[in-house]
Amino acid sequence: ERFPHVAVVFDRFHVVKNLNEGVIAEVRKDIQRDLLEAGDREGARRLKRAKYLLAASSATRAEWEREGPRGPSEKAPSLFSGKVRPRWPAGPESAARYRELIASNELLFAADLVKDTLALAYDSRDEAEMRELVGFAADVCRETGDAHFAWFARLLEGHMDGICAHARFPVTSGRVEGTNNMIKTLRRRHYGLPDDEYFFLKAMDASRRKDRW
């Protein structure tokens, strides 16, 4: 109200996070539950440990194929198990498994289509084109008839102006979100901190570029 000339921009991070957590993850669990109830244990097994694979973008999957499992994609060995297993199948087999999962269910195929459409929308610098792409993604969601997709369609349409403002102002809160996540991780790793000032110094130290040393 006080700053009518300021445009509100909803960046890619929050839109994709809602798609991954509110739609893809929930749909995967629903499909897995339906398969178990139908007695298809093999089909349900194929969906196990596929959360990150289904949520990943095409660029991320291509990177996994080139480089294989590394860094945070692997679980650290626990006290009782020395095995290190990747959270998702990295390497050439990841693309084949992803295509198999997408072809096995219409909802997973729709999620893939919505994900790629939103990626195209956020790459656009034409607001009318972006609005058309986001509207198409919302239509795909509604045509599935699924409650999770319908929720996401309402989210897209209810925030259409803020989402499409990204075409004019391609800003991102990625650095802020990354810093917040770093601070939360730092807080979890400590069993106790003497005072706020010490915690602030630890956050500043963690945010420094170590390679500059």
Short mmCIF file of N, CA, C and O in Angstrom, two decimals, residues 50-172:
data_model
loop_
_atom_site.label_atom_id
_atom_site.label_comp_id
_atom_site.label_asym_id
_atom_site.label_seq_id
_atom_site.Cartn_x
_atom_site.Cartn_y
_atom_site.Cartn_z
N ALA A 50 13.09 -42.65 -4.91
CA ALA A 50 13.01 -41.92 -6.18
C ALA A 50 12.62 -40.46 -6.00
O ALA A 50 12.41 -39.75 -6.97
N LYS A 51 12.54 -40.02 -4.75
CA LYS A 51 12.08 -38.66 -4.47
C LYS A 51 12.97 -37.62 -5.14
O LYS A 51 12.50 -36.72 -5.83
N TYR A 52 14.29 -37.73 -4.93
CA TYR A 52 15.20 -36.73 -5.47
C TYR A 52 15.32 -36.84 -6.99
O TYR A 52 15.50 -35.84 -7.68
N LEU A 53 15.21 -38.05 -7.49
CA LEU A 53 15.28 -38.24 -8.93
C LEU A 53 14.10 -37.58 -9.62
O LEU A 53 14.25 -36.91 -10.65
N LEU A 54 12.89 -37.75 -9.08
CA LEU A 54 11.70 -37.18 -9.68
C LEU A 54 11.67 -35.65 -9.55
O LEU A 54 11.13 -34.96 -10.42
N ALA A 55 12.27 -35.12 -8.50
CA ALA A 55 12.25 -33.68 -8.28
C ALA A 55 13.35 -32.96 -9.04
O ALA A 55 13.28 -31.74 -9.21
N ALA A 56 14.36 -33.70 -9.50
CA ALA A 56 15.51 -33.06 -10.14
C ALA A 56 15.14 -32.48 -11.50
O ALA A 56 14.29 -33.02 -12.21
N SER A 57 15.82 -31.42 -11.87
CA SER A 57 15.63 -30.82 -13.19
C SER A 57 16.41 -31.62 -14.23
O SER A 57 17.27 -32.44 -13.89
N SER A 58 16.13 -31.37 -15.49
CA SER A 58 16.84 -32.08 -16.56
C SER A 58 18.33 -31.74 -16.54
O SER A 58 19.17 -32.61 -16.80
N ALA A 59 18.68 -30.49 -16.19
CA ALA A 59 20.09 -30.11 -16.11
C ALA A 59 20.80 -30.85 -14.99
O ALA A 59 21.95 -31.30 -15.14
N THR A 60 20.13 -31.01 -13.86
CA THR A 60 20.73 -31.72 -12.73
C THR A 60 20.92 -33.19 -13.05
O THR A 60 21.96 -33.77 -12.74
N ARG A 61 19.94 -33.79 -13.72
CA ARG A 61 20.07 -35.21 -14.08
C ARG A 61 21.21 -35.39 -15.08
O ARG A 61 21.94 -36.39 -15.01
N ALA A 62 21.37 -34.45 -16.00
CA ALA A 62 22.48 -34.54 -16.96
C ALA A 62 23.82 -34.45 -16.25
O ALA A 62 24.77 -35.15 -16.61
N GLU A 63 23.89 -33.64 -15.21
CA GLU A 63 25.13 -33.52 -14.44
C GLU A 63 25.43 -34.81 -13.68
O GLU A 63 26.57 -35.25 -13.61
N TRP A 64 24.38 -35.43 -13.13
CA TRP A 64 24.59 -36.72 -12.45
C TRP A 64 25.12 -37.76 -13.42
O TRP A 64 25.99 -38.55 -13.07
N GLU A 65 24.60 -37.76 -14.64
CA GLU A 65 25.06 -38.74 -15.63
C GLU A 65 26.54 -38.54 -15.96
O GLU A 65 27.28 -39.50 -16.16
N ARG A 66 26.96 -37.29 -16.02
CA ARG A 66 28.36 -37.01 -16.36
C ARG A 66 29.31 -37.32 -15.20
O ARG A 66 30.37 -37.89 -15.40
N GLU A 67 28.91 -36.93 -13.98
CA GLU A 67 29.84 -36.98 -12.87
C GLU A 67 29.61 -38.14 -11.91
O GLU A 67 30.49 -38.46 -11.12
N GLY A 68 28.43 -38.74 -11.93
CA GLY A 68 28.17 -39.83 -11.01
C GLY A 68 27.93 -39.32 -9.60
O GLY A 68 27.89 -38.12 -9.35
N PRO A 69 27.76 -40.24 -8.63
CA PRO A 69 27.47 -39.83 -7.26
C PRO A 69 28.66 -39.12 -6.63
O PRO A 69 29.78 -39.55 -6.74
N ARG A 70 28.38 -37.99 -5.97
CA ARG A 70 29.44 -37.28 -5.27
C ARG A 70 28.81 -36.32 -4.25
O ARG A 70 27.65 -35.97 -4.35
N GLY A 71 29.60 -35.88 -3.33
CA GLY A 71 29.19 -34.86 -2.38
C GLY A 71 27.94 -35.22 -1.61
O GLY A 71 27.81 -36.33 -1.10
N PRO A 72 26.96 -34.29 -1.52
CA PRO A 72 25.79 -34.51 -0.69
C PRO A 72 24.85 -35.57 -1.23
O PRO A 72 23.88 -35.91 -0.58
N SER A 73 25.12 -36.11 -2.43
CA SER A 73 24.24 -37.14 -2.96
C SER A 73 24.45 -38.48 -2.28
O SER A 73 23.75 -39.43 -2.54
N GLU A 74 25.46 -38.56 -1.41
CA GLU A 74 25.74 -39.81 -0.72
C GLU A 74 25.47 -39.66 0.77
O GLU A 74 25.73 -38.62 1.37
N LYS A 75 24.96 -40.71 1.36
CA LYS A 75 24.75 -40.72 2.80
C LYS A 75 26.05 -41.06 3.51
O LYS A 75 26.77 -41.95 3.09
N ALA A 76 26.30 -40.36 4.59
CA ALA A 76 27.50 -40.68 5.36
C ALA A 76 27.29 -42.01 6.06
O ALA A 76 26.18 -42.36 6.47
N PRO A 77 28.35 -42.84 6.20
CA PRO A 77 28.20 -44.12 6.87
C PRO A 77 27.79 -43.93 8.32
O PRO A 77 28.29 -43.05 9.02
N SER A 78 26.86 -44.75 8.78
CA SER A 78 26.39 -44.64 10.16
C SER A 78 27.27 -45.47 11.07
O SER A 78 28.19 -46.16 10.65
N LEU A 79 26.96 -45.41 12.35
CA LEU A 79 27.75 -46.14 13.34
C LEU A 79 27.65 -47.64 13.14
O LEU A 79 28.61 -48.37 13.35
N PHE A 80 26.47 -48.11 12.69
CA PHE A 80 26.24 -49.55 12.58
C PHE A 80 26.32 -50.06 11.15
O PHE A 80 26.19 -51.25 10.91
N SER A 81 26.51 -49.16 10.19
CA SER A 81 26.59 -49.60 8.80
C SER A 81 27.66 -48.77 8.09
O SER A 81 27.55 -47.55 8.01
N GLY A 82 28.66 -49.43 7.58
CA GLY A 82 29.73 -48.73 6.89
C GLY A 82 29.46 -48.48 5.44
O GLY A 82 30.27 -47.89 4.74
N LYS A 83 28.29 -48.91 4.95
CA LYS A 83 27.98 -48.75 3.54
C LYS A 83 27.59 -47.30 3.23
O LYS A 83 26.88 -46.66 3.99
N VAL A 84 28.06 -46.82 2.11
CA VAL A 84 27.69 -45.49 1.63
C VAL A 84 26.87 -45.67 0.37
O VAL A 84 27.37 -46.15 -0.64
N ARG A 85 25.60 -45.30 0.45
CA ARG A 85 24.71 -45.50 -0.69
C ARG A 85 24.22 -44.15 -1.20
O ARG A 85 23.86 -43.28 -0.41
N PRO A 86 24.18 -43.95 -2.50
CA PRO A 86 23.64 -42.69 -3.02
C PRO A 86 22.15 -42.60 -2.76
O PRO A 86 21.45 -43.62 -2.76
N ARG A 87 21.65 -41.38 -2.51
CA ARG A 87 20.22 -41.20 -2.28
C ARG A 87 19.43 -41.44 -3.55
O ARG A 87 18.25 -41.74 -3.51
N TRP A 88 20.05 -41.26 -4.69
CA TRP A 88 19.38 -41.47 -5.97
C TRP A 88 20.36 -42.15 -6.92
O TRP A 88 21.56 -42.09 -6.71
N PRO A 89 19.89 -42.80 -7.98
CA PRO A 89 20.80 -43.47 -8.90
C PRO A 89 21.50 -42.49 -9.82
O PRO A 89 20.91 -41.96 -10.75
N ALA A 90 22.74 -42.17 -9.52
CA ALA A 90 23.51 -41.28 -10.38
C ALA A 90 24.24 -42.10 -11.42
O ALA A 90 24.50 -43.29 -11.23
N GLY A 91 24.62 -41.47 -12.52
CA GLY A 91 25.28 -42.19 -13.58
C GLY A 91 24.35 -42.41 -14.76
O GLY A 91 23.21 -41.94 -14.76
N PRO A 92 24.79 -43.13 -15.76
CA PRO A 92 23.97 -43.34 -16.97
C PRO A 92 22.61 -43.98 -16.69
O PRO A 92 21.66 -43.78 -17.43
N GLU A 93 22.53 -44.78 -15.61
CA GLU A 93 21.27 -45.48 -15.34
C GLU A 93 20.18 -44.54 -14.82
O GLU A 93 19.00 -44.89 -14.83
N SER A 94 20.55 -43.34 -14.36
CA SER A 94 19.55 -42.44 -13.80
C SER A 94 18.55 -41.98 -14.86
O SER A 94 17.35 -41.91 -14.59
N ALA A 95 19.04 -41.68 -16.07
CA ALA A 95 18.14 -41.23 -17.13
C ALA A 95 17.17 -42.33 -17.52
O ALA A 95 15.98 -42.07 -17.74
N ALA A 96 17.66 -43.55 -17.60
CA ALA A 96 16.80 -44.67 -17.98
C ALA A 96 15.73 -44.91 -16.91
O ALA A 96 14.55 -45.14 -17.23
N ARG A 97 16.12 -44.83 -15.65
CA ARG A 97 15.14 -45.05 -14.58
C ARG A 97 14.13 -43.92 -14.55
O ARG A 97 12.93 -44.15 -14.32
N TYR A 98 14.57 -42.68 -14.79
CA TYR A 98 13.64 -41.56 -14.80
C TYR A 98 12.60 -41.72 -15.91
O TYR A 98 11.41 -41.53 -15.68
N ARG A 99 13.06 -42.09 -17.11
CA ARG A 99 12.12 -42.29 -18.22
C ARG A 99 11.13 -43.42 -17.91
O ARG A 99 9.95 -43.34 -18.26
N GLU A 100 11.62 -44.45 -17.25
CA GLU A 100 10.74 -45.57 -16.88
C GLU A 100 9.66 -45.13 -15.91
O GLU A 100 8.48 -45.49 -16.06
N LEU A 101 10.04 -44.33 -14.91
CA LEU A 101 9.08 -43.85 -13.92
C LEU A 101 8.05 -42.92 -14.57
O LEU A 101 6.85 -43.01 -14.29
N ILE A 102 8.51 -42.01 -15.43
CA ILE A 102 7.61 -41.06 -16.07
C ILE A 102 6.61 -41.78 -16.98
O ILE A 102 5.43 -41.42 -17.06
N ALA A 103 7.09 -42.82 -17.68
CA ALA A 103 6.22 -43.55 -18.59
C ALA A 103 5.24 -44.46 -17.85
O ALA A 103 4.23 -44.88 -18.43
N SER A 104 5.51 -44.75 -16.58
CA SER A 104 4.69 -45.71 -15.85
C SER A 104 3.42 -45.10 -15.27
O SER A 104 2.50 -45.83 -14.89
N ASN A 105 3.34 -43.76 -15.21
CA ASN A 105 2.18 -43.15 -14.55
C ASN A 105 1.89 -41.77 -15.15
O ASN A 105 2.82 -40.99 -15.37
N GLU A 106 0.61 -41.50 -15.40
CA GLU A 106 0.24 -40.23 -16.02
C GLU A 106 0.52 -39.04 -15.12
O GLU A 106 0.86 -37.95 -15.59
N LEU A 107 0.35 -39.20 -13.80
CA LEU A 107 0.60 -38.10 -12.89
C LEU A 107 2.08 -37.73 -12.85
O LEU A 107 2.42 -36.54 -12.77
N LEU A 108 2.94 -38.73 -12.88
CA LEU A 108 4.37 -38.45 -12.91
C LEU A 108 4.77 -37.78 -14.23
O LEU A 108 5.62 -36.89 -14.25
N PHE A 109 4.12 -38.19 -15.31
CA PHE A 109 4.37 -37.54 -16.60
C PHE A 109 3.91 -36.08 -16.55
O PHE A 109 4.59 -35.18 -17.06
N ALA A 110 2.75 -35.84 -15.94
CA ALA A 110 2.24 -34.47 -15.82
C ALA A 110 3.19 -33.62 -14.97
O ALA A 110 3.42 -32.45 -15.29
N ALA A 111 3.73 -34.19 -13.90
CA ALA A 111 4.67 -33.46 -13.05
C ALA A 111 5.92 -33.07 -13.83
O ALA A 111 6.44 -31.96 -13.69
N ASP A 112 6.39 -33.98 -14.69
CA ASP A 112 7.55 -33.69 -15.52
C ASP A 112 7.25 -32.56 -16.50
O ASP A 112 8.07 -31.66 -16.71
N LEU A 113 6.06 -32.58 -17.07
CA LEU A 113 5.66 -31.54 -18.02
C LEU A 113 5.55 -30.18 -17.33
O LEU A 113 6.01 -29.16 -17.86
N VAL A 114 4.94 -30.16 -16.15
CA VAL A 114 4.81 -28.91 -15.40
C VAL A 114 6.18 -28.37 -15.01
O VAL A 114 6.45 -27.17 -15.12
N LYS A 115 7.06 -29.26 -14.58
CA LYS A 115 8.40 -28.85 -14.16
C LYS A 115 9.17 -28.22 -15.32
O LYS A 115 9.79 -27.16 -15.16
N ASP A 116 9.13 -28.84 -16.49
CA ASP A 116 9.83 -28.31 -17.66
C ASP A 116 9.19 -27.00 -18.15
O ASP A 116 9.90 -26.09 -18.60
N THR A 117 7.87 -26.91 -18.06
CA THR A 117 7.18 -25.68 -18.48
C THR A 117 7.56 -24.51 -17.59
O THR A 117 7.80 -23.39 -18.07
N LEU A 118 7.65 -24.74 -16.28
CA LEU A 118 8.03 -23.67 -15.36
C LEU A 118 9.49 -23.26 -15.58
O LEU A 118 9.83 -22.09 -15.43
N ALA A 119 10.34 -24.23 -15.93
CA ALA A 119 11.73 -23.90 -16.22
C ALA A 119 11.81 -22.97 -17.44
O ALA A 119 12.57 -21.99 -17.44
N LEU A 120 11.01 -23.26 -18.47
CA LEU A 120 10.96 -22.39 -19.65
C LEU A 120 10.41 -21.01 -19.28
O LEU A 120 10.89 -19.98 -19.77
N ALA A 121 9.41 -21.00 -18.39
CA ALA A 121 8.80 -19.73 -18.00
C ALA A 121 9.82 -18.83 -17.29
O ALA A 121 9.90 -17.63 -17.58
N TYR A 122 10.60 -19.40 -16.40
CA TYR A 122 11.55 -18.60 -15.65
C TYR A 122 12.78 -18.22 -16.48
O TYR A 122 13.52 -17.33 -16.07
N ASP A 123 12.98 -18.85 -17.61
CA ASP A 123 14.05 -18.44 -18.52
C ASP A 123 13.60 -17.31 -19.45
O ASP A 123 14.42 -16.69 -20.11
N SER A 124 12.29 -17.06 -19.49
CA SER A 124 11.75 -16.05 -20.40
C SER A 124 11.93 -14.65 -19.81
O SER A 124 11.85 -14.45 -18.60
N ARG A 125 12.16 -13.69 -20.70
CA ARG A 125 12.23 -12.29 -20.28
C ARG A 125 11.08 -11.47 -20.88
O ARG A 125 11.11 -10.26 -20.88
N ASP A 126 10.08 -12.18 -21.38
CA ASP A 126 8.88 -11.55 -21.91
C ASP A 126 7.72 -11.90 -20.97
O ASP A 126 7.38 -13.07 -20.82
N GLU A 127 7.12 -10.89 -20.35
CA GLU A 127 6.11 -11.15 -19.32
C GLU A 127 4.87 -11.84 -19.90
O GLU A 127 4.29 -12.72 -19.25
N ALA A 128 4.47 -11.46 -21.10
CA ALA A 128 3.29 -12.08 -21.70
C ALA A 128 3.56 -13.56 -21.99
O ALA A 128 2.70 -14.42 -21.76
N GLU A 129 4.75 -13.86 -22.50
CA GLU A 129 5.12 -15.26 -22.76
C GLU A 129 5.18 -16.06 -21.47
O GLU A 129 4.71 -17.19 -21.40
N MET A 130 5.75 -15.45 -20.42
CA MET A 130 5.85 -16.15 -19.13
C MET A 130 4.47 -16.42 -18.56
O MET A 130 4.20 -17.50 -18.02
N ARG A 131 3.58 -15.45 -18.69
CA ARG A 131 2.21 -15.63 -18.19
C ARG A 131 1.51 -16.77 -18.93
O ARG A 131 0.77 -17.55 -18.34
N GLU A 132 1.75 -16.87 -20.23
CA GLU A 132 1.15 -17.94 -21.03
C GLU A 132 1.67 -19.31 -20.59
O GLU A 132 0.91 -20.27 -20.47
N LEU A 133 2.99 -19.39 -20.35
CA LEU A 133 3.59 -20.66 -19.93
C LEU A 133 3.12 -21.08 -18.54
O LEU A 133 2.80 -22.25 -18.31
N VAL A 134 3.06 -20.14 -17.62
CA VAL A 134 2.59 -20.45 -16.27
C VAL A 134 1.12 -20.85 -16.30
O VAL A 134 0.69 -21.78 -15.60
N GLY A 135 0.33 -20.18 -17.13
CA GLY A 135 -1.07 -20.56 -17.28
C GLY A 135 -1.23 -21.95 -17.86
O GLY A 135 -2.12 -22.71 -17.44
N PHE A 136 -0.36 -22.31 -18.82
CA PHE A 136 -0.39 -23.66 -19.38
C PHE A 136 -0.06 -24.69 -18.30
O PHE A 136 -0.70 -25.75 -18.22
N ALA A 137 0.94 -24.40 -17.45
CA ALA A 137 1.30 -25.31 -16.36
C ALA A 137 0.12 -25.49 -15.40
O ALA A 137 -0.17 -26.61 -14.95
N ALA A 138 -0.60 -24.40 -15.10
CA ALA A 138 -1.77 -24.49 -14.22
C ALA A 138 -2.87 -25.33 -14.87
O ALA A 138 -3.55 -26.12 -14.19
N ASP A 139 -3.07 -25.18 -16.18
CA ASP A 139 -4.08 -25.98 -16.88
C ASP A 139 -3.74 -27.46 -16.84
O ASP A 139 -4.63 -28.31 -16.65
N VAL A 140 -2.45 -27.79 -17.04
CA VAL A 140 -2.04 -29.19 -16.97
C VAL A 140 -2.33 -29.76 -15.58
O VAL A 140 -2.83 -30.89 -15.44
N CYS A 141 -2.03 -28.98 -14.55
CA CYS A 141 -2.28 -29.42 -13.18
C CYS A 141 -3.77 -29.70 -12.95
O CYS A 141 -4.15 -30.72 -12.38
N ARG A 142 -4.61 -28.80 -13.43
CA ARG A 142 -6.05 -28.95 -13.19
C ARG A 142 -6.62 -30.13 -13.97
O ARG A 142 -7.52 -30.83 -13.49
N GLU A 143 -6.10 -30.38 -15.16
CA GLU A 143 -6.63 -31.47 -15.99
C GLU A 143 -6.30 -32.85 -15.44
O GLU A 143 -6.93 -33.84 -15.83
N THR A 144 -5.34 -32.95 -14.54
CA THR A 144 -5.02 -34.26 -13.96
C THR A 144 -6.13 -34.77 -13.06
O THR A 144 -6.29 -35.98 -12.87
N GLY A 145 -6.90 -33.83 -12.46
CA GLY A 145 -7.94 -34.23 -11.53
C GLY A 145 -7.43 -34.62 -10.16
O GLY A 145 -8.20 -35.07 -9.30
N ASP A 146 -6.14 -34.43 -9.93
CA ASP A 146 -5.54 -34.80 -8.64
C ASP A 146 -5.60 -33.61 -7.70
O ASP A 146 -5.39 -32.46 -8.11
N ALA A 147 -5.84 -33.88 -6.41
CA ALA A 147 -6.00 -32.80 -5.43
C ALA A 147 -4.71 -32.01 -5.22
O ALA A 147 -4.73 -30.79 -5.05
N HIS A 148 -3.57 -32.71 -5.24
CA HIS A 148 -2.29 -32.02 -5.05
C HIS A 148 -1.99 -31.09 -6.23
O HIS A 148 -1.53 -29.96 -6.03
N PHE A 149 -2.26 -31.57 -7.43
CA PHE A 149 -2.05 -30.73 -8.60
C PHE A 149 -3.02 -29.55 -8.62
O PHE A 149 -2.66 -28.44 -9.02
N ALA A 150 -4.27 -29.79 -8.18
CA ALA A 150 -5.26 -28.71 -8.15
C ALA A 150 -4.82 -27.62 -7.17
O ALA A 150 -5.00 -26.42 -7.45
N TRP A 151 -4.24 -28.01 -6.05
CA TRP A 151 -3.72 -27.03 -5.09
C TRP A 151 -2.61 -26.19 -5.71
O TRP A 151 -2.57 -24.97 -5.55
N PHE A 152 -1.73 -26.84 -6.47
CA PHE A 152 -0.63 -26.11 -7.08
C PHE A 152 -1.13 -25.18 -8.19
O PHE A 152 -0.59 -24.08 -8.38
N ALA A 153 -2.16 -25.61 -8.90
CA ALA A 153 -2.75 -24.74 -9.94
C ALA A 153 -3.32 -23.48 -9.31
O ALA A 153 -3.14 -22.37 -9.84
N ARG A 154 -4.01 -23.62 -8.17
CA ARG A 154 -4.54 -22.44 -7.47
C ARG A 154 -3.41 -21.54 -6.99
O ARG A 154 -3.52 -20.31 -7.02
N LEU A 155 -2.32 -22.15 -6.54
CA LEU A 155 -1.17 -21.37 -6.08
C LEU A 155 -0.58 -20.55 -7.23
O LEU A 155 -0.26 -19.37 -7.07
N LEU A 156 -0.42 -21.19 -8.40
CA LEU A 156 0.13 -20.48 -9.56
C LEU A 156 -0.78 -19.33 -9.99
O LEU A 156 -0.31 -18.21 -10.23
N GLU A 157 -2.06 -19.60 -10.07
CA GLU A 157 -2.99 -18.57 -10.53
C GLU A 157 -3.16 -17.46 -9.50
O GLU A 157 -3.32 -16.29 -9.87
N GLY A 158 -3.11 -17.81 -8.23
CA GLY A 158 -3.27 -16.80 -7.19
C GLY A 158 -2.07 -15.88 -7.06
O GLY A 158 -2.19 -14.77 -6.53
N HIS A 159 -0.90 -16.34 -7.52
CA HIS A 159 0.32 -15.54 -7.44
C HIS A 159 0.88 -15.22 -8.82
O HIS A 159 2.08 -14.99 -8.98
N MET A 160 0.00 -15.20 -9.82
CA MET A 160 0.43 -15.05 -11.21
C MET A 160 1.22 -13.76 -11.42
O MET A 160 2.28 -13.76 -12.07
N ASP A 161 0.73 -12.64 -10.89
CA ASP A 161 1.41 -11.36 -11.12
C ASP A 161 2.82 -11.37 -10.53
O ASP A 161 3.77 -10.90 -11.17
N GLY A 162 2.95 -11.87 -9.32
CA GLY A 162 4.26 -11.91 -8.68
C GLY A 162 5.22 -12.87 -9.35
O GLY A 162 6.42 -12.61 -9.43
N ILE A 163 4.70 -13.99 -9.84
CA ILE A 163 5.55 -14.96 -10.54
C ILE A 163 6.03 -14.37 -11.86
O ILE A 163 7.22 -14.43 -12.19
N CYS A 164 5.12 -13.78 -12.62
CA CYS A 164 5.47 -13.27 -13.95
C CYS A 164 6.26 -11.97 -13.89
O CYS A 164 6.85 -11.55 -14.89
N ALA A 165 6.30 -11.33 -12.72
CA ALA A 165 7.14 -10.14 -12.56
C ALA A 165 8.62 -10.50 -12.70
O ALA A 165 9.45 -9.62 -12.95
N HIS A 166 8.93 -11.78 -12.58
CA HIS A 166 10.32 -12.23 -12.73
C HIS A 166 10.84 -11.98 -14.14
O HIS A 166 12.05 -11.82 -14.34
N ALA A 167 9.95 -11.92 -15.12
CA ALA A 167 10.39 -11.65 -16.49
C ALA A 167 10.97 -10.24 -16.61
O ALA A 167 11.93 -10.01 -17.35
N ARG A 168 10.39 -9.29 -15.86
CA ARG A 168 10.89 -7.91 -15.90
C ARG A 168 12.03 -7.69 -14.91
O ARG A 168 12.94 -6.91 -15.16
N PHE A 169 11.95 -8.37 -13.77
CA PHE A 169 12.96 -8.21 -12.72
C PHE A 169 13.50 -9.60 -12.34
O PHE A 169 13.02 -10.21 -11.38
N PRO A 170 14.46 -10.12 -13.09
CA PRO A 170 14.96 -11.50 -12.84
C PRO A 170 15.87 -11.58 -11.62
O PRO A 170 17.05 -11.88 -11.71
N VAL A 171 15.30 -11.29 -10.45
CA VAL A 171 16.05 -11.36 -9.20
C VAL A 171 15.80 -12.72 -8.54
O VAL A 171 14.84 -13.42 -8.87
N THR A 172 16.66 -13.07 -7.63
CA THR A 172 16.50 -14.35 -6.92
C THR A 172 16.91 -14.17 -5.46
O THR A 172 17.78 -13.34 -5.15
#
